[in-house]
Amino acid sequence: MKVPLLDLKPQYQQIKEKIMPEIIEIIETQGFILGPKVDRLEKEMAEYINTPHTLGCSSGTDALLLALMALDIGRGDEVITTPYTFFATAGSIARVGAVARFVDIDPATFLMRVDQIEKAITPKTKAIMPVHLFGQCVDMEPLMAIARKHNLAVIEDAAQAIGARYHNKDAGTFGDAGCFSFFPSKNLGCFGDGGLVSTNRTALYERLKGLRVHGGQVQYQHLEVGLNARIDALQAAVVSVKLPFLKSWTDGRRRNAALYNELFKNNSNVITPIEKPDCYHIYNQYVIRVKNRDSLKAHLGEKEIGCSVYYPLSLHQQKCFASLGYKKGDFPESEKAADTTIALPIYPELSREQIEFVAKTVNDFTA
Ligand SMILES: *Cc1c(COP(=O)(O)O)cnc(C)c1O
């Protein structure tokens, strides 16, 4: 039995008949840039996550860039974030000329430790960028209290967390801006690159709208230097067609996670992911921890079971961030996670037999 880490083809079969007419319509009308498909997506997404404004953009990375720029974060500023995340989190901070200041993660959830944030605040700190990693929210209530106390902006990296909730409120709706990605491997993916920024601040929304099109909403009138960071109408249409399915796909991921948890229950050599009591986890990734991670990874490869390591090198150890002055040992939990974690197939269309096969293979190897 072959089990890929992710196979999007069965999902496509589900939506094919709905997507093709949308795509043909856009091609027939040649309306590729912004317009009604993008407006519709922004309205639907705002309703879905229950926030006043959303803005479609070219990728999750550009969502982060737009948010940083709209909040005037740049040279000389510091942004507090986690070293255990996808590169774009700290990459976007560096891209605007600011400095990433890391705090270590909670080993049980892989999420940034909110109780470490205040220690990292300096007179230069302008913002906090929590990452709702793997589909579970950071503890946003204490985080927002710290942000308010120190007058810091909050940009949520919700690229992996569409539909995740904390205290019954959606990821990406707590801070000044929430940043989402429609990269195909996210829970709500398009047919290429795409992203979205959410905000509950109208003035910030207007600024973001300008920044998305070279810094001015009126053509050829540039109030500032922005980006070309639009989402394609084609990609917006794909996301709109998929959105009504998202809840059932998330249910499928949660069902698969519960089955894995059950199958690993009696194996003390596999540490399964936890869902915090006040959270709704959407399992963009199902990440376990094992002692002999690299040999398990090789073994799964031989058995044709897809798996991946998110992420094998903490951001404070990346060569491009050497100038930040961090060294090995600075964030021990993040480094330990990089050495011991492995993501297993979790996508909703997996069969029970496939999950059982993956779990048995892991159990036989690690027990
Ligand atoms: C995917 C991802 C991004 C970037 O999104 P892209 O659409 O690939 O640019 C940023 N942060 C995190 C945590 C991600 O997983």
Short mmCIF file of C-alpha atoms and ligand atoms in Angstrom, two decimals:
data_model
loop_
_atom_site.label_atom_id
_atom_site.label_comp_id
_atom_site.label_asym_id
_atom_site.label_seq_id
_atom_site.Cartn_x
_atom_site.Cartn_y
_atom_site.Cartn_z
CA MET A 1 0.00 0.00 0.00
CA LYS A 2 1.28 3.45 -0.98
CA VAL A 3 0.37 6.41 1.23
CA PRO A 4 1.46 9.82 -0.03
CA LEU A 5 2.00 12.66 2.46
CA LEU A 6 -0.54 14.68 0.48
CA ASP A 7 -2.55 13.84 -2.61
CA LEU A 8 -4.75 16.66 -3.91
CA LYS A 9 -6.18 14.69 -6.84
CA PRO A 10 -9.17 13.19 -4.95
CA GLN A 11 -10.06 16.68 -3.70
CA TYR A 12 -9.96 17.96 -7.27
CA GLN A 13 -12.38 15.25 -8.38
CA GLN A 14 -14.85 16.55 -5.76
CA ILE A 15 -14.76 20.15 -7.02
CA LYS A 16 -13.94 19.70 -10.71
CA GLU A 17 -17.46 20.32 -12.02
CA LYS A 18 -17.82 23.51 -10.02
CA ILE A 19 -14.38 24.90 -10.81
CA MET A 20 -14.25 24.45 -14.56
CA PRO A 21 -17.15 26.84 -15.42
CA GLU A 22 -15.61 29.52 -13.17
CA ILE A 23 -12.25 29.22 -14.90
CA ILE A 24 -13.81 29.25 -18.35
CA GLU A 25 -15.86 32.33 -17.43
CA ILE A 26 -12.74 34.23 -16.38
CA ILE A 27 -10.96 33.25 -19.56
CA GLU A 28 -13.96 34.14 -21.74
CA THR A 29 -14.28 37.57 -20.11
CA GLN A 30 -10.49 38.00 -19.86
CA GLY A 31 -11.02 39.51 -16.40
CA PHE A 32 -7.81 38.31 -14.81
CA ILE A 33 -6.88 41.12 -12.43
CA LEU A 34 -8.90 41.80 -9.25
CA GLY A 35 -12.58 42.42 -10.08
CA PRO A 36 -15.69 40.49 -9.01
CA LYS A 37 -14.04 37.13 -8.28
CA VAL A 38 -11.60 38.72 -5.86
CA ASP A 39 -14.32 40.91 -4.29
CA ARG A 40 -16.47 37.81 -3.76
CA LEU A 41 -13.65 35.86 -2.14
CA GLU A 42 -12.82 38.73 0.22
CA LYS A 43 -16.45 38.98 1.30
CA GLU A 44 -16.77 35.21 1.80
CA MET A 45 -13.52 34.97 3.74
CA ALA A 46 -14.49 37.88 6.00
CA GLU A 47 -17.75 36.05 6.78
CA TYR A 48 -16.01 32.71 7.23
CA ILE A 49 -13.54 33.92 9.84
CA ASN A 50 -15.92 36.57 11.17
CA THR A 51 -13.89 39.73 10.68
CA PRO A 52 -14.77 43.05 9.02
CA HIS A 53 -12.13 43.13 6.25
CA THR A 54 -10.02 40.77 4.22
CA LEU A 55 -7.72 41.49 1.29
CA GLY A 56 -6.66 38.85 -1.22
CA CYS A 57 -2.99 38.93 -2.16
CA SER A 58 -0.32 37.04 -4.04
CA SER A 59 0.90 34.65 -1.31
CA GLY A 60 1.10 34.07 2.42
CA THR A 61 4.56 35.58 2.35
CA ASP A 62 3.26 38.74 0.70
CA ALA A 63 0.39 38.84 3.21
CA LEU A 64 3.03 39.06 5.95
CA LEU A 65 5.00 41.69 4.00
CA LEU A 66 1.89 43.80 3.37
CA ALA A 67 0.91 43.64 7.04
CA LEU A 68 4.38 44.67 8.22
CA MET A 69 4.49 47.54 5.72
CA ALA A 70 0.98 48.73 6.58
CA LEU A 71 1.97 48.84 10.25
CA ASP A 72 5.09 50.91 9.42
CA ILE A 73 7.50 48.26 10.62
CA GLY A 74 10.92 48.59 9.04
CA ARG A 75 14.54 49.48 9.59
CA GLY A 76 15.58 49.58 13.23
CA ASP A 77 12.44 47.86 14.50
CA GLU A 78 12.27 44.51 16.23
CA VAL A 79 9.53 41.90 15.87
CA ILE A 80 9.18 39.05 18.36
CA THR A 81 8.41 35.65 16.86
CA THR A 82 9.21 31.93 16.99
CA PRO A 83 12.29 30.23 15.52
CA TYR A 84 10.28 27.06 14.85
CA THR A 85 8.22 27.95 11.79
CA PHE A 86 8.34 28.15 8.02
CA PHE A 87 11.04 30.50 6.75
CA ALA A 88 8.60 33.17 5.49
CA THR A 89 7.70 34.26 9.04
CA ALA A 90 11.16 35.64 9.84
CA GLY A 91 11.99 36.13 6.16
CA SER A 92 9.28 38.77 5.80
CA ILE A 93 10.50 40.57 8.93
CA ALA A 94 14.02 40.71 7.48
CA ARG A 95 12.65 41.73 4.07
CA VAL A 96 11.19 45.00 5.49
CA GLY A 97 14.53 45.71 7.18
CA ALA A 98 13.40 44.83 10.70
CA VAL A 99 15.03 42.38 13.10
CA ALA A 100 13.45 39.10 14.26
CA ARG A 101 13.78 38.45 17.99
CA PHE A 102 12.97 34.86 18.82
CA VAL A 103 11.43 33.22 21.86
CA ASP A 104 11.48 29.45 22.35
CA ILE A 105 8.53 27.10 21.94
CA ASP A 106 6.42 24.99 24.28
CA PRO A 107 7.57 21.40 23.65
CA ALA A 108 4.01 20.06 24.01
CA THR A 109 2.46 22.22 21.28
CA PHE A 110 5.46 23.54 19.27
CA LEU A 111 3.92 27.01 19.67
CA MET A 112 5.76 30.11 20.86
CA ARG A 113 5.86 30.47 24.65
CA VAL A 114 3.82 33.53 25.42
CA ASP A 115 5.32 33.72 28.93
CA GLN A 116 8.73 34.36 27.33
CA ILE A 117 7.64 37.33 25.23
CA GLU A 118 8.04 40.10 27.81
CA LYS A 119 11.69 39.15 28.39
CA ALA A 120 12.37 39.69 24.69
CA ILE A 121 10.84 43.18 24.55
CA THR A 122 13.31 46.05 24.07
CA PRO A 123 12.76 49.76 23.33
CA LYS A 124 12.96 48.81 19.63
CA THR A 125 10.19 46.21 19.72
CA LYS A 126 7.29 47.19 17.48
CA ALA A 127 5.31 43.99 17.02
CA ILE A 128 4.70 40.37 17.94
CA MET A 129 4.24 37.80 15.18
CA PRO A 130 2.72 34.61 16.64
CA VAL A 131 2.53 31.58 14.32
CA HIS A 132 -0.46 29.25 14.65
CA LEU A 133 1.75 26.34 13.72
CA PHE A 134 0.39 23.10 12.23
CA GLY A 135 -3.17 24.43 12.65
CA GLN A 136 -3.41 25.26 16.36
CA CYS A 137 -3.62 28.76 17.86
CA VAL A 138 -1.05 30.38 20.10
CA ASP A 139 -2.44 31.48 23.50
CA MET A 140 -3.84 34.70 22.13
CA GLU A 141 -5.49 36.08 25.26
CA PRO A 142 -2.31 36.51 27.30
CA LEU A 143 -0.44 37.49 24.13
CA MET A 144 -2.89 40.30 23.35
CA ALA A 145 -2.67 41.49 26.97
CA ILE A 146 1.12 41.80 26.62
CA ALA A 147 0.73 43.60 23.29
CA ARG A 148 -1.73 46.10 24.77
CA LYS A 149 0.42 46.68 27.86
CA HIS A 150 3.52 47.47 25.76
CA ASN A 151 1.66 49.08 22.85
CA LEU A 152 2.86 46.53 20.29
CA ALA A 153 1.22 45.57 17.01
CA VAL A 154 0.23 41.91 16.52
CA ILE A 155 0.51 40.20 13.14
CA GLU A 156 -0.77 36.63 13.23
CA ASP A 157 0.89 34.18 10.87
CA ALA A 158 -2.22 32.07 10.26
CA ALA A 159 -0.88 30.52 7.04
CA GLN A 160 -1.45 27.02 8.46
CA ALA A 161 -4.54 27.85 10.50
CA ILE A 162 -7.58 28.74 8.37
CA GLY A 163 -10.61 27.89 10.51
CA ALA A 164 -8.58 27.12 13.66
CA ARG A 165 -10.13 28.62 16.78
CA TYR A 166 -9.06 29.78 20.22
CA HIS A 167 -11.79 30.52 22.79
CA ASN A 168 -14.25 30.17 19.90
CA LYS A 169 -12.65 32.96 17.87
CA ASP A 170 -10.94 32.34 14.55
CA ALA A 171 -7.20 32.40 13.96
CA GLY A 172 -6.23 35.63 12.26
CA THR A 173 -8.89 37.79 13.96
CA PHE A 174 -7.17 38.62 17.25
CA GLY A 175 -4.41 41.02 16.27
CA ASP A 176 -4.03 44.00 13.95
CA ALA A 177 -3.62 41.70 10.96
CA GLY A 178 -3.98 37.99 10.20
CA CYS A 179 -2.04 36.46 7.32
CA PHE A 180 -3.26 33.42 5.38
CA SER A 181 -1.78 31.34 2.56
CA PHE A 182 -3.56 29.52 -0.26
CA PHE A 183 -0.45 27.53 -1.18
CA PRO A 184 -1.72 24.15 -2.44
CA SER A 185 -0.57 22.20 0.64
CA LYS A 186 -2.48 24.42 3.08
CA ASN A 187 -5.96 23.29 4.17
CA LEU A 188 -7.53 25.77 1.74
CA GLY A 189 -5.24 25.87 -1.28
CA CYS A 190 -5.53 27.39 -4.73
CA PHE A 191 -3.95 26.24 -8.02
CA GLY A 192 -0.66 28.03 -7.43
CA ASP A 193 0.26 30.88 -5.10
CA GLY A 194 -2.22 33.06 -3.25
CA GLY A 195 -2.82 34.61 0.15
CA LEU A 196 -5.00 36.92 2.19
CA VAL A 197 -4.72 39.50 4.96
CA SER A 198 -7.52 40.01 7.46
CA THR A 199 -7.96 43.01 9.70
CA ASN A 200 -10.61 44.56 11.92
CA ARG A 201 -9.13 48.04 11.47
CA THR A 202 -10.67 49.98 8.58
CA ALA A 203 -7.79 52.45 8.17
CA LEU A 204 -5.30 49.60 8.05
CA TYR A 205 -7.43 47.85 5.44
CA GLU A 206 -7.40 50.96 3.23
CA ARG A 207 -3.62 51.18 3.58
CA LEU A 208 -3.23 47.48 2.71
CA LYS A 209 -5.42 47.94 -0.34
CA GLY A 210 -3.10 50.64 -1.64
CA LEU A 211 0.08 48.77 -0.77
CA ARG A 212 -1.20 45.78 -2.79
CA VAL A 213 -1.15 47.90 -5.98
CA HIS A 214 2.04 49.97 -5.85
CA GLY A 215 0.96 52.20 -3.01
CA GLY A 216 -2.08 53.99 -4.37
CA GLN A 217 -5.69 53.00 -4.87
CA VAL A 218 -6.12 55.68 -7.54
CA GLN A 219 -4.26 54.61 -10.68
CA TYR A 220 -1.01 56.51 -11.26
CA GLN A 221 -1.35 58.34 -7.93
CA HIS A 222 1.24 56.79 -5.58
CA LEU A 223 0.94 57.84 -1.95
CA GLU A 224 3.82 55.52 -1.01
CA VAL A 225 5.93 52.78 -2.55
CA GLY A 226 3.99 49.54 -2.41
CA LEU A 227 4.12 46.12 -4.02
CA ASN A 228 2.44 44.28 -6.84
CA ALA A 229 0.85 41.76 -4.52
CA ARG A 230 -2.57 41.04 -6.01
CA ILE A 231 -4.27 37.66 -6.03
CA ASP A 232 -5.25 36.44 -9.52
CA ALA A 233 -8.98 36.29 -10.26
CA LEU A 234 -8.41 32.65 -11.30
CA GLN A 235 -6.94 31.76 -7.92
CA ALA A 236 -9.65 33.68 -6.06
CA ALA A 237 -12.29 31.68 -7.95
CA VAL A 238 -10.61 28.39 -7.03
CA VAL A 239 -10.60 29.33 -3.35
CA SER A 240 -14.25 30.45 -3.47
CA VAL A 241 -15.31 27.12 -4.96
CA LYS A 242 -13.37 25.22 -2.30
CA LEU A 243 -14.49 27.27 0.71
CA PRO A 244 -17.90 25.55 1.21
CA PHE A 245 -16.04 22.21 1.48
CA LEU A 246 -13.51 23.39 4.02
CA LYS A 247 -15.49 22.46 7.14
CA SER A 248 -15.97 18.86 5.97
CA TRP A 249 -12.29 18.62 4.97
CA THR A 250 -11.28 19.88 8.40
CA ASP A 251 -13.59 17.30 9.99
CA GLY A 252 -11.79 14.64 7.94
CA ARG A 253 -8.39 15.79 9.17
CA ARG A 254 -9.63 15.83 12.76
CA ARG A 255 -11.10 12.35 12.38
CA ASN A 256 -7.79 11.08 10.99
CA ALA A 257 -5.85 12.70 13.85
CA ALA A 258 -8.16 11.07 16.41
CA LEU A 259 -7.63 7.69 14.76
CA TYR A 260 -3.84 8.06 14.80
CA ASN A 261 -3.97 9.14 18.46
CA GLU A 262 -5.94 6.01 19.28
CA LEU A 263 -3.57 3.75 17.32
CA PHE A 264 -0.48 5.25 18.99
CA LYS A 265 -2.04 5.23 22.46
CA ASN A 266 -0.14 2.20 23.75
CA ASN A 267 3.20 3.13 22.19
CA SER A 268 5.13 5.26 24.66
CA ASN A 269 7.84 5.85 22.02
CA VAL A 270 5.51 8.00 19.95
CA ILE A 271 4.47 11.36 21.36
CA THR A 272 1.27 12.46 19.64
CA PRO A 273 0.20 16.08 19.09
CA ILE A 274 -2.11 17.60 21.67
CA GLU A 275 -5.14 19.78 21.17
CA LYS A 276 -5.30 22.40 23.91
CA PRO A 277 -8.66 22.41 25.74
CA ASP A 278 -9.59 25.93 24.61
CA CYS A 279 -8.57 25.31 20.99
CA TYR A 280 -9.94 23.86 17.77
CA HIS A 281 -7.01 22.31 15.90
CA ILE A 282 -7.33 22.04 12.11
CA TYR A 283 -4.35 19.71 11.62
CA ASN A 284 -2.66 21.24 8.63
CA GLN A 285 0.04 18.84 9.80
CA TYR A 286 -0.09 15.86 12.16
CA VAL A 287 3.32 15.93 13.79
CA ILE A 288 4.62 13.24 16.11
CA ARG A 289 7.81 13.09 18.11
CA VAL A 290 10.08 10.03 18.17
CA LYS A 291 13.61 9.29 19.35
CA ASN A 292 15.09 7.86 16.15
CA ARG A 293 13.43 10.29 13.78
CA ASP A 294 15.89 10.00 10.91
CA SER A 295 15.83 6.21 10.84
CA LEU A 296 12.01 6.21 11.05
CA LYS A 297 11.92 8.65 8.15
CA ALA A 298 14.12 6.36 6.06
CA HIS A 299 12.01 3.35 7.02
CA LEU A 300 8.74 5.08 6.04
CA GLY A 301 10.35 6.00 2.74
CA GLU A 302 11.15 2.34 2.07
CA LYS A 303 7.52 1.43 2.84
CA GLU A 304 6.31 4.12 0.40
CA ILE A 305 4.71 6.16 3.17
CA GLY A 306 5.04 9.89 2.65
CA CYS A 307 6.37 11.94 5.54
CA SER A 308 8.26 15.16 6.04
CA VAL A 309 10.17 17.12 8.67
CA TYR A 310 8.74 20.54 9.57
CA TYR A 311 11.29 21.98 10.16
CA PRO A 312 14.75 20.42 10.21
CA LEU A 313 16.66 23.61 11.09
CA SER A 314 15.43 26.33 13.45
CA LEU A 315 15.42 29.79 11.97
CA HIS A 316 17.96 31.15 14.48
CA GLN A 317 20.46 28.68 13.00
CA GLN A 318 19.89 29.65 9.36
CA LYS A 319 22.94 31.04 7.61
CA CYS A 320 21.06 34.08 6.31
CA PHE A 321 20.25 35.12 9.90
CA ALA A 322 23.81 34.78 11.21
CA SER A 323 23.91 38.55 11.70
CA LEU A 324 21.17 38.24 14.35
CA GLY A 325 23.88 36.79 16.59
CA TYR A 326 22.15 33.62 17.74
CA LYS A 327 23.96 30.33 18.25
CA LYS A 328 23.14 26.66 18.71
CA GLY A 329 21.67 26.14 22.16
CA ASP A 330 19.85 29.47 22.34
CA PHE A 331 16.41 27.89 21.80
CA PRO A 332 16.78 24.31 23.03
CA GLU A 333 13.14 23.26 22.65
CA SER A 334 13.03 24.50 19.09
CA GLU A 335 16.26 22.67 18.29
CA LYS A 336 15.01 19.49 19.96
CA ALA A 337 11.78 19.67 17.93
CA ALA A 338 13.81 20.06 14.74
CA ASP A 339 15.62 16.81 15.59
CA THR A 340 12.72 14.66 16.77
CA THR A 341 9.54 15.56 14.88
CA ILE A 342 8.03 14.04 11.78
CA ALA A 343 4.76 14.79 9.96
CA LEU A 344 2.56 11.89 8.83
CA PRO A 345 -0.12 11.87 6.10
CA ILE A 346 -3.29 13.54 7.44
CA TYR A 347 -5.25 14.80 4.41
CA PRO A 348 -9.02 14.18 4.64
CA GLU A 349 -9.43 11.66 1.81
CA LEU A 350 -7.13 9.06 3.42
CA SER A 351 -8.88 5.77 4.08
CA ARG A 352 -9.03 4.11 7.47
CA GLU A 353 -6.88 1.30 6.04
CA GLN A 354 -4.20 3.75 4.98
CA ILE A 355 -4.07 5.37 8.43
CA GLU A 356 -3.94 1.94 10.07
CA PHE A 357 -1.10 0.93 7.76
CA VAL A 358 0.90 4.08 8.57
CA ALA A 359 0.32 3.67 12.31
CA LYS A 360 1.23 -0.02 12.26
CA THR A 361 4.42 0.71 10.32
CA VAL A 362 5.40 3.40 12.84
CA ASN A 363 4.46 1.21 15.81
CA ASP A 364 6.36 -1.84 14.51
CA PHE A 365 9.47 0.26 13.95
CA THR A 366 9.47 2.23 17.18
CA ALA A 367 8.02 -0.20 19.72
C1 LIG B 1 3.10 28.53 4.03
C2 LIG B 1 3.51 29.45 5.11
C3 LIG B 1 3.83 30.80 4.86
C4 LIG B 1 3.98 31.37 3.50
O1 LIG B 1 2.94 31.19 2.64
P1 LIG B 1 3.21 31.18 1.05
O2 LIG B 1 1.83 31.28 0.49
O3 LIG B 1 3.89 29.91 0.71
O4 LIG B 1 4.03 32.38 0.72
C5 LIG B 1 4.13 31.60 5.93
N1 LIG B 1 4.13 31.13 7.20
C6 LIG B 1 3.85 29.85 7.48
C7 LIG B 1 3.86 29.39 8.90
C8 LIG B 1 3.55 28.96 6.45
O5 LIG B 1 3.29 27.68 6.73
#
